[in-house]
């Protein structure tokens, strides 16, 4: 069945290194969300794309984070340079566009550890 | 602006007992309401949702929730808890004009034997 896929599932890196996380939304979905989950802050929305265009990235630290959708089958979230406080689980979710299509389907997440 | 509160970050029930997880929301537009469940080391999975129509919504795994507009609530219930229900539960709201999803802080449900 159709699922959102995320790679890598786990990433351990050192402070200052670049991290790239990838997401493949469900085919036909044209909204994509990036979330960050930590024990302290819970689930935070980082970015929201509709038809590959960023609609809301107000939750994302602009100085080090960037999110893109090079094409309809790939969304990326980059952190450069990474810091220990970026350690979290990053989830991608996708959903179909439309007034009555209001669900989002989550990927399994990327667990990032920055040492 | 929309917001979601979930009363109780951790709820414990005995196996076979009633599960009640509370969710209250605020929204300036008619809301869509959701409950998601997250098992350890997994992503969030939709349990149920309210969009329009019947205010009592049935979801997977025997869960249901009732939308009460007057109370701005969308509490999640299950008549009889099972050990496999132990997980984290998130309530979320979205306005019906395409706004972003806003998630509550989550409630961790423990089921005791």
PDB file of C-alpha atoms in Angstrom, chain A residues 9 33 35 37 43 45 48 50 56 91 99-100 102-104 106-108 111, chain B residues 32 34 36 38 41-44 46 49 51 90 94 96-98 100-101 103:
ATOM      1  CA  UNK A   9      15.825   6.407   9.366  1.00  0.00           C
ATOM      2  CA  UNK A  33       4.647  18.849   5.776  1.00  0.00           C
ATOM      3  CA  UNK A  35       7.604  18.289  11.563  1.00  0.00           C
ATOM      4  CA  UNK A  37       9.362  16.071  17.488  1.00  0.00           C
ATOM      5  CA  UNK A  43       5.450  18.096  17.592  1.00  0.00           C
ATOM      6  CA  UNK A  45       5.530  22.235  12.228  1.00  0.00           C
ATOM      7  CA  UNK A  48       4.376  23.205   4.615  1.00  0.00           C
ATOM      8  CA  UNK A  50       1.458  22.878  -1.547  1.00  0.00           C
ATOM      9  CA  UNK A  56       4.537  28.290   5.461  1.00  0.00           C
ATOM     10  CA  UNK A  91       8.694  13.570  10.344  1.00  0.00           C
ATOM     11  CA  UNK A  99     -11.524  20.826   0.764  1.00  0.00           C
ATOM     12  CA  UNK A 100     -12.684  17.346   1.669  1.00  0.00           C
ATOM     13  CA  UNK A 102      -7.827  16.956   4.777  1.00  0.00           C
ATOM     14  CA  UNK A 103      -5.811  14.086   6.105  1.00  0.00           C
ATOM     15  CA  UNK A 104      -2.097  13.807   6.277  1.00  0.00           C
ATOM     16  CA  UNK A 106       3.076  10.410   8.225  1.00  0.00           C
ATOM     17  CA  UNK A 107       6.348   8.780   7.345  1.00  0.00           C
ATOM     18  CA  UNK A 108       8.294   6.746   9.904  1.00  0.00           C
ATOM     19  CA  UNK A 111      15.949  10.178  14.161  1.00  0.00           C
TER      20      UNK A 111
ATOM     21  CA  UNK B  32     -11.605  19.714  11.207  1.00  0.00           C
ATOM     22  CA  UNK B  34      -8.290  14.564  14.310  1.00  0.00           C
ATOM     23  CA  UNK B  36      -3.582  10.375  15.850  1.00  0.00           C
ATOM     24  CA  UNK B  38       1.957   7.083  17.787  1.00  0.00           C
ATOM     25  CA  UNK B  41       9.601   4.494  17.189  1.00  0.00           C
ATOM     26  CA  UNK B  42       6.892   4.984  14.605  1.00  0.00           C
ATOM     27  CA  UNK B  43       5.185   7.829  12.819  1.00  0.00           C
ATOM     28  CA  UNK B  44       1.717   9.095  13.621  1.00  0.00           C
ATOM     29  CA  UNK B  46      -4.749   8.521  11.970  1.00  0.00           C
ATOM     30  CA  UNK B  49     -11.406  12.483  12.169  1.00  0.00           C
ATOM     31  CA  UNK B  51     -15.121  16.982   9.272  1.00  0.00           C
ATOM     32  CA  UNK B  90      -2.304  13.407  19.673  1.00  0.00           C
ATOM     33  CA  UNK B  94      -7.209  22.215  11.119  1.00  0.00           C
ATOM     34  CA  UNK B  96     -11.499  24.097   6.776  1.00  0.00           C
ATOM     35  CA  UNK B  97      -9.876  26.791   4.659  1.00  0.00           C
ATOM     36  CA  UNK B  98      -6.676  24.846   4.203  1.00  0.00           C
ATOM     37  CA  UNK B 100      -2.029  24.132   8.781  1.00  0.00           C
ATOM     38  CA  UNK B 101      -2.567  21.341  11.217  1.00  0.00           C
ATOM     39  CA  UNK B 103      -1.228  19.409  17.185  1.00  0.00           C
TER      40      UNK B 103
END
